[in-house]
Short mmCIF file of C-alpha atoms and ligand atoms in Angstrom, two decimals:
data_model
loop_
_atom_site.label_atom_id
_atom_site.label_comp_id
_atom_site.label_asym_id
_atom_site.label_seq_id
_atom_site.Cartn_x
_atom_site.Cartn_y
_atom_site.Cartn_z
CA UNK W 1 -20.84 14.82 38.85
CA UNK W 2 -18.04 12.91 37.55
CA UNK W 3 -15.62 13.78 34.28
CA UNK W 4 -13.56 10.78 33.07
CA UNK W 5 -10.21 12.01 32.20
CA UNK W 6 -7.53 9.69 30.35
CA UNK W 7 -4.56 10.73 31.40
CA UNK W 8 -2.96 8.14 29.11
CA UNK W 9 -4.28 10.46 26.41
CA UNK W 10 -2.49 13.42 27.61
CA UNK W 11 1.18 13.19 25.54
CA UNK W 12 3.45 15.34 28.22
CA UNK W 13 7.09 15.60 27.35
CA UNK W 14 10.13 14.95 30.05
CA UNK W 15 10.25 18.33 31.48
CA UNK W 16 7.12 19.83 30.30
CA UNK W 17 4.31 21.33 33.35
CA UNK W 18 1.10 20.23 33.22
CA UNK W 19 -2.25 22.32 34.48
CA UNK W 20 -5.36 20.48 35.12
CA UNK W 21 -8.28 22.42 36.15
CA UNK W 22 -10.95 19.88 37.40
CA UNK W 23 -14.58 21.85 37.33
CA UNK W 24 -17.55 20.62 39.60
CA UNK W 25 -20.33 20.97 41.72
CA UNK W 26 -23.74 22.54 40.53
CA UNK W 27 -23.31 24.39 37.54
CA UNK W 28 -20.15 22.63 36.51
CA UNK W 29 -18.15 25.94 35.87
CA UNK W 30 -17.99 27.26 39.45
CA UNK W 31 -15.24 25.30 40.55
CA UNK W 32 -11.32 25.19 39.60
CA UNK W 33 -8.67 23.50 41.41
CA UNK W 34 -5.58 23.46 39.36
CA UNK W 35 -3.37 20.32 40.03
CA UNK W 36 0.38 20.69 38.37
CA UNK W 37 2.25 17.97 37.59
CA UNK W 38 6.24 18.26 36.64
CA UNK W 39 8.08 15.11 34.88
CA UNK W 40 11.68 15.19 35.47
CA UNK W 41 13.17 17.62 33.35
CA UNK W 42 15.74 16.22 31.24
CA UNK W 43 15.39 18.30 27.91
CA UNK W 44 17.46 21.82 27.54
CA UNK W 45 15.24 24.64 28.43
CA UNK W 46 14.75 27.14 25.70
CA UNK W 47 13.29 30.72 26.43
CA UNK W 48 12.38 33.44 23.96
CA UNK W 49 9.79 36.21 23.06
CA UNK W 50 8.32 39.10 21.22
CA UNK W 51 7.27 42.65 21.90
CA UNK W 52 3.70 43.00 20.88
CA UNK W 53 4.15 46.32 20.50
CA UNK W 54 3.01 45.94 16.69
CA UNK W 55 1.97 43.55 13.76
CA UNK W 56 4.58 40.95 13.97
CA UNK W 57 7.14 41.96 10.67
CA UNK W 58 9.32 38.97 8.46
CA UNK W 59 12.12 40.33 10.54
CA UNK W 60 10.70 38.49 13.28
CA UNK W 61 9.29 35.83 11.57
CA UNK W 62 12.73 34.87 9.72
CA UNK W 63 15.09 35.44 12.66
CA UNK W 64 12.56 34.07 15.16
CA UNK W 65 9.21 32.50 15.08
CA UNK W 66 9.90 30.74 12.11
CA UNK W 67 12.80 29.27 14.28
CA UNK W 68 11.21 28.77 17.55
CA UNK W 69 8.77 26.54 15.80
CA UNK W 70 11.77 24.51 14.37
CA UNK W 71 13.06 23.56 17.73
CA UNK W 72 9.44 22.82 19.74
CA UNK W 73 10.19 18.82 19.91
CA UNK W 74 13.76 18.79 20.45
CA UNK W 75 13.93 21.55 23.59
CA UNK W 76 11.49 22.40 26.70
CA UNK W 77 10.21 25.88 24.76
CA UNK W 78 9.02 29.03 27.07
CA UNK W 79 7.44 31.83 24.24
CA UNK W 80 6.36 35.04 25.78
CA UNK W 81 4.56 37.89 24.49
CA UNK W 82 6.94 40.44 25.82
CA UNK W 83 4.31 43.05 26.76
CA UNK W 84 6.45 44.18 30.11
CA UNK W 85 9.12 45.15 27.50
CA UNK W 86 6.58 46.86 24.89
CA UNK W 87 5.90 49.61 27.77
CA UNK W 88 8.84 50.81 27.42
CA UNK W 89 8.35 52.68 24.07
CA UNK W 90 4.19 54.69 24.48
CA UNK W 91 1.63 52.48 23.50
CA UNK W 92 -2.04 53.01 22.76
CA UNK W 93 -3.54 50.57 25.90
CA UNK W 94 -6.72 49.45 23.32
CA UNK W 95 -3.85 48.83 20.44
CA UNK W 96 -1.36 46.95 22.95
CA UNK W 97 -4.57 44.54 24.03
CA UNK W 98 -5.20 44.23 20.71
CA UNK W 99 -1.44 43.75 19.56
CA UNK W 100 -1.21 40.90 22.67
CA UNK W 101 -4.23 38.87 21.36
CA UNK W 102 -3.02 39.09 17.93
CA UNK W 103 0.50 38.58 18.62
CA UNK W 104 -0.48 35.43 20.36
CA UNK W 105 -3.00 34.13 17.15
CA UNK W 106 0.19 34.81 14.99
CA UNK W 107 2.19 32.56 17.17
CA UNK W 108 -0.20 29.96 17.17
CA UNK W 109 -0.43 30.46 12.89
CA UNK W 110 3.21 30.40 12.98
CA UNK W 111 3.19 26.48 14.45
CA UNK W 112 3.77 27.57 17.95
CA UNK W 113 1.67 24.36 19.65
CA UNK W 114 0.92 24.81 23.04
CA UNK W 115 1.10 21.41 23.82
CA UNK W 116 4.37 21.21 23.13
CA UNK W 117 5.50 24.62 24.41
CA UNK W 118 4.48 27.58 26.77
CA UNK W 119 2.54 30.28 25.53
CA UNK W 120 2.78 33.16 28.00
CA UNK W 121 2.11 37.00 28.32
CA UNK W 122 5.17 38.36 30.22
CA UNK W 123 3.19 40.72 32.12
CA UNK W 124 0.95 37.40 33.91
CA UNK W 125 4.04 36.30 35.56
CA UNK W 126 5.07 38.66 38.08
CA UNK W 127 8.00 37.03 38.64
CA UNK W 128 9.56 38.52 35.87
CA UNK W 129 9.08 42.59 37.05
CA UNK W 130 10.01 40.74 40.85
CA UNK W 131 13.56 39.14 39.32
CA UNK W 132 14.04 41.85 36.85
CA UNK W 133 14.41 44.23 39.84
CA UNK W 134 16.59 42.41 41.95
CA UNK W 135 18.87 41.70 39.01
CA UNK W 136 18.70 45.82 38.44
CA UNK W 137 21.01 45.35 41.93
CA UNK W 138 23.49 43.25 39.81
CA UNK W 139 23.36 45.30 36.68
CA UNK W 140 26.13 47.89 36.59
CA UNK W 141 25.90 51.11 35.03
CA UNK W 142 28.77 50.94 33.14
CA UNK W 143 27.75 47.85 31.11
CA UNK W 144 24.02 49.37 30.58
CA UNK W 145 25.65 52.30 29.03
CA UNK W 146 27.24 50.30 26.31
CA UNK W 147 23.83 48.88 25.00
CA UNK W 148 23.94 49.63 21.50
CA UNK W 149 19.74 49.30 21.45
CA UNK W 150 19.57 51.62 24.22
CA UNK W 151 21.35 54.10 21.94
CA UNK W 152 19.64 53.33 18.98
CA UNK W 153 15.75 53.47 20.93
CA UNK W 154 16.29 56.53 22.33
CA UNK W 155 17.60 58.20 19.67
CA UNK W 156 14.35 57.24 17.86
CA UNK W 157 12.61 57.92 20.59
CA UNK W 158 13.95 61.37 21.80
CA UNK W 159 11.09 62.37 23.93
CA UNK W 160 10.85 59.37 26.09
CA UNK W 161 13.95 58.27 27.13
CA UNK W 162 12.69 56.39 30.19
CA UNK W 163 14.53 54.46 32.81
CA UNK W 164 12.60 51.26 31.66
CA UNK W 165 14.72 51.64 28.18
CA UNK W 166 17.64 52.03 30.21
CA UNK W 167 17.19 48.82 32.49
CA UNK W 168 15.30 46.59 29.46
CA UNK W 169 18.65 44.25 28.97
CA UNK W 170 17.98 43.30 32.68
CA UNK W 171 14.27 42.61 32.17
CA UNK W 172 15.46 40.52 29.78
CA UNK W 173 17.67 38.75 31.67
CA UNK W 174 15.45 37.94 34.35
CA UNK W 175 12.88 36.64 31.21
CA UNK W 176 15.56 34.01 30.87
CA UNK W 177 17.35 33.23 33.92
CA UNK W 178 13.55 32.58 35.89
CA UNK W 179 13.45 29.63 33.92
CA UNK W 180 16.93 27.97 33.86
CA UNK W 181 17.11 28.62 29.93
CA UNK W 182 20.15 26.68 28.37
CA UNK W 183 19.49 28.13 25.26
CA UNK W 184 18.17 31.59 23.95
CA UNK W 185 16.88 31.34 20.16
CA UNK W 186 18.34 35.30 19.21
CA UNK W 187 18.79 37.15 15.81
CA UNK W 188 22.24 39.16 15.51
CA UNK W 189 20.67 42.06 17.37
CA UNK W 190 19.95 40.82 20.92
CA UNK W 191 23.55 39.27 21.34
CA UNK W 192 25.16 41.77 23.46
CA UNK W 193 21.99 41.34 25.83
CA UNK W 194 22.55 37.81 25.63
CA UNK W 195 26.28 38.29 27.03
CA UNK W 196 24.71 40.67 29.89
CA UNK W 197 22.70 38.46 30.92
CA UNK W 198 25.23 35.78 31.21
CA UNK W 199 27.14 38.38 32.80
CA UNK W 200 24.29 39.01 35.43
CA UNK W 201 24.29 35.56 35.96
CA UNK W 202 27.67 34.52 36.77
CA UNK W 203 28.20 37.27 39.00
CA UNK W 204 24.84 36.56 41.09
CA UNK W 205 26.09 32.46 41.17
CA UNK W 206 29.69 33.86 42.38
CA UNK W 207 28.45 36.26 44.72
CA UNK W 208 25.88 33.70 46.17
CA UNK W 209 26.21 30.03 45.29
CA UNK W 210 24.97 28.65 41.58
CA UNK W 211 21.44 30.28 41.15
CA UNK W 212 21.06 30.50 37.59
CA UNK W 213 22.48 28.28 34.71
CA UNK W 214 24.25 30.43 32.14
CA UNK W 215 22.26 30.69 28.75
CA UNK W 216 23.97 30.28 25.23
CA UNK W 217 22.65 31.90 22.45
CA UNK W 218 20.66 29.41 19.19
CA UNK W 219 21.27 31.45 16.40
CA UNK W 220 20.03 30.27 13.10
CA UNK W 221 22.35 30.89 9.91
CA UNK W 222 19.41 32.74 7.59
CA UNK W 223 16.90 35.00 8.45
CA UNK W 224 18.98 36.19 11.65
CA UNK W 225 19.01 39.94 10.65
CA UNK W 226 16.89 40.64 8.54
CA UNK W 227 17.34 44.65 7.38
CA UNK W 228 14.80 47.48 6.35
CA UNK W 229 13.80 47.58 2.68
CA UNK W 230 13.98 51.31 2.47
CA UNK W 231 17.59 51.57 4.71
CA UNK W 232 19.03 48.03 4.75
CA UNK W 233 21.81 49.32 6.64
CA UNK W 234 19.21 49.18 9.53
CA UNK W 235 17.51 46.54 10.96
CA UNK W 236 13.55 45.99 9.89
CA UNK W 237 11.85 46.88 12.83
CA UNK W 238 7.81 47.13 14.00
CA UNK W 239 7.60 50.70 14.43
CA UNK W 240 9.42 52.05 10.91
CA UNK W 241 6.48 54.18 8.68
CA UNK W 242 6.82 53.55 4.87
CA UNK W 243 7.75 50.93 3.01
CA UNK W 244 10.42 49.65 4.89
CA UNK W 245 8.97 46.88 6.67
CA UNK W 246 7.26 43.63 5.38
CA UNK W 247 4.89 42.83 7.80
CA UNK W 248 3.19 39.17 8.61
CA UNK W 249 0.01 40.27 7.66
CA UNK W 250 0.80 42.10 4.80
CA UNK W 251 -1.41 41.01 1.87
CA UNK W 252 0.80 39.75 -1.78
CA UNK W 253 0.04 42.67 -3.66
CA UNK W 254 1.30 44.68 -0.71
CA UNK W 255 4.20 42.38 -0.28
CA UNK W 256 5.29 42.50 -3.80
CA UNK W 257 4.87 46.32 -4.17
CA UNK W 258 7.56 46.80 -1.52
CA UNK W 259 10.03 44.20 -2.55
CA UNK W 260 9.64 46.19 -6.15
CA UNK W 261 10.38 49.26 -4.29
CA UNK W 262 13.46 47.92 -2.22
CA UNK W 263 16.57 50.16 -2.20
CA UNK W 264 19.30 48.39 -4.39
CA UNK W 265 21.89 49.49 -6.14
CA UNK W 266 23.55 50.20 -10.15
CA UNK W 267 25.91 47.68 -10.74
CA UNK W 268 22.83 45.17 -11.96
CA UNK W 269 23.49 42.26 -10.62
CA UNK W 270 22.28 39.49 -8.80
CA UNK W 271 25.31 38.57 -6.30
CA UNK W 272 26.00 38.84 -2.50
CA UNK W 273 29.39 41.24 -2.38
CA UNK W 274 30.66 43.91 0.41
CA UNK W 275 28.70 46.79 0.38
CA UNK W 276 25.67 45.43 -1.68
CA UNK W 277 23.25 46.44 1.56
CA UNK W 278 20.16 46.11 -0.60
CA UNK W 279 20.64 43.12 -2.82
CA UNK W 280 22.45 41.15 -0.08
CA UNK W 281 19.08 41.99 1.87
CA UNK W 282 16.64 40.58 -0.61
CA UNK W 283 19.22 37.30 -1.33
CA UNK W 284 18.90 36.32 2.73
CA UNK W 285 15.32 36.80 2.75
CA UNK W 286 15.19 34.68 -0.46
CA UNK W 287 17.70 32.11 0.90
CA UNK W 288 15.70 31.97 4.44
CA UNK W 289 12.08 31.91 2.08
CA UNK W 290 13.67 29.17 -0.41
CA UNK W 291 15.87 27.33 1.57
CA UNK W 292 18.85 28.00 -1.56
CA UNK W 293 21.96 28.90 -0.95
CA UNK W 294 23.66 32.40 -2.14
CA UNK W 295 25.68 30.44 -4.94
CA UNK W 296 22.18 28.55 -6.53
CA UNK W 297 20.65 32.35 -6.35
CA UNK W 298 23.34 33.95 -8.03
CA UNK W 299 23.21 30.84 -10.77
CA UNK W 300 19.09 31.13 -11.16
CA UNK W 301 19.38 35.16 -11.90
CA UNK W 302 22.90 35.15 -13.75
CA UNK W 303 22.00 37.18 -16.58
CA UNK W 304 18.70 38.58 -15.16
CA UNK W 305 18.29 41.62 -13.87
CA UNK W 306 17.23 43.26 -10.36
CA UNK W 307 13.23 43.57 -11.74
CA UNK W 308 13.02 39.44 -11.95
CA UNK W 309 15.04 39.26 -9.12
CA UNK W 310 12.48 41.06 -6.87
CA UNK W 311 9.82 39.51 -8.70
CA UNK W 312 10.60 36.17 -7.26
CA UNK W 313 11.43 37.11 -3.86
CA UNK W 314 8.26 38.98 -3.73
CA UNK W 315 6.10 35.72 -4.73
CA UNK W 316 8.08 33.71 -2.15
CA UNK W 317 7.45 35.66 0.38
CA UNK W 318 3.84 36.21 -0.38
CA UNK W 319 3.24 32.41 -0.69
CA UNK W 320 4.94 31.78 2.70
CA UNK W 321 3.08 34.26 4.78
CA UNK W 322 0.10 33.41 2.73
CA UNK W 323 -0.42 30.27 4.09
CA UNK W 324 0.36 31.87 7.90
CA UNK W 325 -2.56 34.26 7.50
CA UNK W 326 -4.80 31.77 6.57
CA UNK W 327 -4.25 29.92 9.99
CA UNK W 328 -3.74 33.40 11.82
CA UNK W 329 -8.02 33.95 10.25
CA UNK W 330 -8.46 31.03 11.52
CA UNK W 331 -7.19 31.68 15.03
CA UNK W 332 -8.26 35.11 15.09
CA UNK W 333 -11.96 33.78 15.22
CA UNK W 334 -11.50 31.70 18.31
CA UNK W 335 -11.30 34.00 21.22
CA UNK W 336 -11.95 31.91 23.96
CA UNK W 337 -9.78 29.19 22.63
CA UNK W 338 -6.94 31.70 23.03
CA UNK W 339 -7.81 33.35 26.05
CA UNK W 340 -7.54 29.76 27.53
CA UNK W 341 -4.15 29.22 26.03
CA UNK W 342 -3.01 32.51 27.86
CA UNK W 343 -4.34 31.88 31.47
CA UNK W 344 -2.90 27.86 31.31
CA UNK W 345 0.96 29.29 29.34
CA UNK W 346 0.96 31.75 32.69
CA UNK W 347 0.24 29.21 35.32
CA UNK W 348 2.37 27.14 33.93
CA UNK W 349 4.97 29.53 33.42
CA UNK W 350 4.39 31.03 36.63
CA UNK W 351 4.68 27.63 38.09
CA UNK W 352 8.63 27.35 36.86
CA UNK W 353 9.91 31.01 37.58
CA UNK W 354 8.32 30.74 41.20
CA UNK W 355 10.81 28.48 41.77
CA UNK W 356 13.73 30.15 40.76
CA UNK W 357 12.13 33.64 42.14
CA UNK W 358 11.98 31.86 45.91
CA UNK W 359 15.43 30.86 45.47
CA UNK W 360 16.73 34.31 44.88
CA UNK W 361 15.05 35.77 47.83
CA UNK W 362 16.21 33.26 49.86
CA UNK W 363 19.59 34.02 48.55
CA UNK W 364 19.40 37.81 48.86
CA UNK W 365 18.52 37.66 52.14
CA UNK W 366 14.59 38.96 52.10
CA UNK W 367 12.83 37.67 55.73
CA UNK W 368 9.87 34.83 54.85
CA UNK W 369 7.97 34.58 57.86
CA UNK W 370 6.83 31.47 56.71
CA UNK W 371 9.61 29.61 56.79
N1 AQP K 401 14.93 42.55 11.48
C1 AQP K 401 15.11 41.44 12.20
N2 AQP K 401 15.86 40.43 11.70
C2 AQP K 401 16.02 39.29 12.41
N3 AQP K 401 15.48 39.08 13.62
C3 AQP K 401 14.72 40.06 14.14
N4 AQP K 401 14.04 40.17 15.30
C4 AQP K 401 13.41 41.37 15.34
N5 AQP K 401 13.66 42.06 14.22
C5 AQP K 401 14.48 41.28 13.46
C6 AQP K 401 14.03 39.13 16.32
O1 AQP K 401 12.72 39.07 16.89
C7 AQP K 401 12.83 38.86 18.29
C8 AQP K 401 12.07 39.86 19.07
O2 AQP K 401 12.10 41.14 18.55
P1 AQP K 401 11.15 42.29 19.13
O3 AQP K 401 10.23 42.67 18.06
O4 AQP K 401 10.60 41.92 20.44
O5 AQP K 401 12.15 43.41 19.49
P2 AQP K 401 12.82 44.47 18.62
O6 AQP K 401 13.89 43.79 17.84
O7 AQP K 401 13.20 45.59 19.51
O8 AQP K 401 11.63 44.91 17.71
P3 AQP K 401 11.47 46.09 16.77
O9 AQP K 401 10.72 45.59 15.60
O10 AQP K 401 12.75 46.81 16.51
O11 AQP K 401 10.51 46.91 17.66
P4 AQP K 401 10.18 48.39 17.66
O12 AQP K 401 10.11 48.82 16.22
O13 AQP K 401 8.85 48.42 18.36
O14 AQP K 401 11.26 49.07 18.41
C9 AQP K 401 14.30 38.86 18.64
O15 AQP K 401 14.73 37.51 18.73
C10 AQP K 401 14.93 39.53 17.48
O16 AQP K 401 16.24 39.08 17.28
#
């Protein structure tokens, strides 16, 4: 049985892994051989991911899916579904299957295009638990104890302060350095992980001989911290109950009733000042939504008060997650097509932090006995 493939059809950027699975013999379907091909990689490497330990909220959306999608063509993209880290806080197993597969149709929804970049559940690369624990050996205690996340998870979570919160930064840094990121898309809140993990890094390549290339952090100017609704001195996060949180899926009367309900203040009006938690809040989702600056939003509502205010950011918001849902429906319908995207994003994923994995045993010292 013959298939004719044209691999002139195939559009595969410089950089980029390819996975073709040829099927054949009786049947068709019995047979896979996966053949990889690598083009030279020239673009910067870009890594990044998600917990899906939740619906998705605009937190996430704003200060980093909506980027991610922004920089597909431009940089070699890795985008996990960080599942490894979602363990590290209890999760129902039936929700977190459920959370991956929908995490990954929001993704898609989002303009995450797999032929462009790697879609990947963290937990199908084993590399990452393998490099995460040799970097624990690099990770002092000192610097773990200043993780201002670590503080602020277990005092949330109280009863399960587990060593997997402790050591997450290092996870994370193994997420990153396995692939030779040059750039980590981040909102405000991950940048002292960032600096660990270029910590981690450089003292690994001095102790050794380069290994790893030191990541930067791509922070985007709106949407990078995007705070609660109902506390915006604290950051909007998956797991807050009430009205807090915006999340992707909620529906527009459900997004509008909790913009209406967002904590502001009394002085009444419509400008970004210290100490304006609230209203400074709803202006950078706005801004983000919109696209205006602070000074055209303070110009549009000048004389208006907070009630108009809200109204409009709770339309834009609607309207821009409306048209994600619709795709995520979409998606959400299509199993198998995901499922597929999955197994290929970890082979090809795997593929990559191999690579770098093999180096760092070598480095370390660990016996192959096939070499
Ligand atoms: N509120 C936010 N504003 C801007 N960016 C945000 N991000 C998350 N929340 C905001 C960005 O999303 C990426 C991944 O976040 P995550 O959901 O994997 O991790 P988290 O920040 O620990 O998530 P939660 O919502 O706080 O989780 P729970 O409630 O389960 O503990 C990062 O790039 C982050 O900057």
């Amino acid at each position: 049985m013959c298939y004719n493939t044209k691999y002139s059809d195939i559009n595969l950027s410089q950089g980029q892994v390819l996975v073709v699975s040829i099927r054949f013999g009786p049947g068709a379907e019995r047979y896979e051989v996966p053949i990889i091909m690598e083009m030279n990689e020239t673009k910067k490497v870009v890594l990044s991911g998600i917990q899906p330990s939740g619906t998705l909220t605009l937190g996430n959306y704003l200060g980093a899916l909506r980027n991610w999608v922004k920089v597909q063509d431009e940089y070699l993209c890795y985008y996990m579904l960080a599942d490894l880290h979602a363990i590290t806080v209890r999760q129902v197993p039936a929700d977190l299957r459920q959370n991956c597969f929908k995490t990954a149709a929001i993704y898609l929804a989002a303009g995450i295009d797999p032929n462009k970049s790697t879609l990947f559940l963290q937990s199908m690369v084993p590399a990452h638990s393998q490099l995460g624990w040799v970097l624990d050996c690099y990770a002092m205690m000192g610097e773990l104890n200043r993780m201002t996340q670590f503080k602020d998870k277990s005092a949330r979570h109280a009863d399960n302060i587990n060593g997997g919160l402790y050591t997450y930064p290092v996870l994370m840094a193994a997420d990153i350095l396995l692939y030779q990121a040059d750039l980590v898309p981040v909102g405000n809140d991950q940048l002292q992980h960032l600096e660990l993990t270029r910590d981690i890094a450089t003292r690994f390549n001095h102790a050794y001989s380069d290994t790893f290339k030191i990541p930067k952090g791509l922070t985007s100017e709106t949407g990078a911290r995007i705070m609660s609704l109902s506390d915006p001195t604290k950051k909007m996060s998956k797991s807050e109950t009430g009205d807090g949180t915006i999340f992707m899926l909620d529906s527009k009367d459900v997004v509008i009733r909790k913009i209406r309900k967002a904590v502001t203040d009394s002085d009444g009006e419509v400008r970004y000042a210290e100490g304006k938690y609230g209203i400074n809040n709803l202006m950078s989702i706005y801004s983000a939504v919109t696209g205006k600056t602070f000074e055209e939003i303070e110009s549009e509502f000048a004389g208006k008060g907070y009630g108009d205010f809200k109204s409009a950011v709770g339309e834009a918001v609607a309207d821009e997650l409306a048209v994600l849902q619709n795709e995520y429906q979409h998606y959400m319908s299509d199993k198998a097509y995901i499922n597929q995207i999955l197994i290929e994003g970890a082979e090809k994923a795997s593929y990559v932090a191999r690579k770098t994995l093999s180096k760092v045993y070598r480095k370390v010292g660990f016996y192959d006995p096939a070499k």
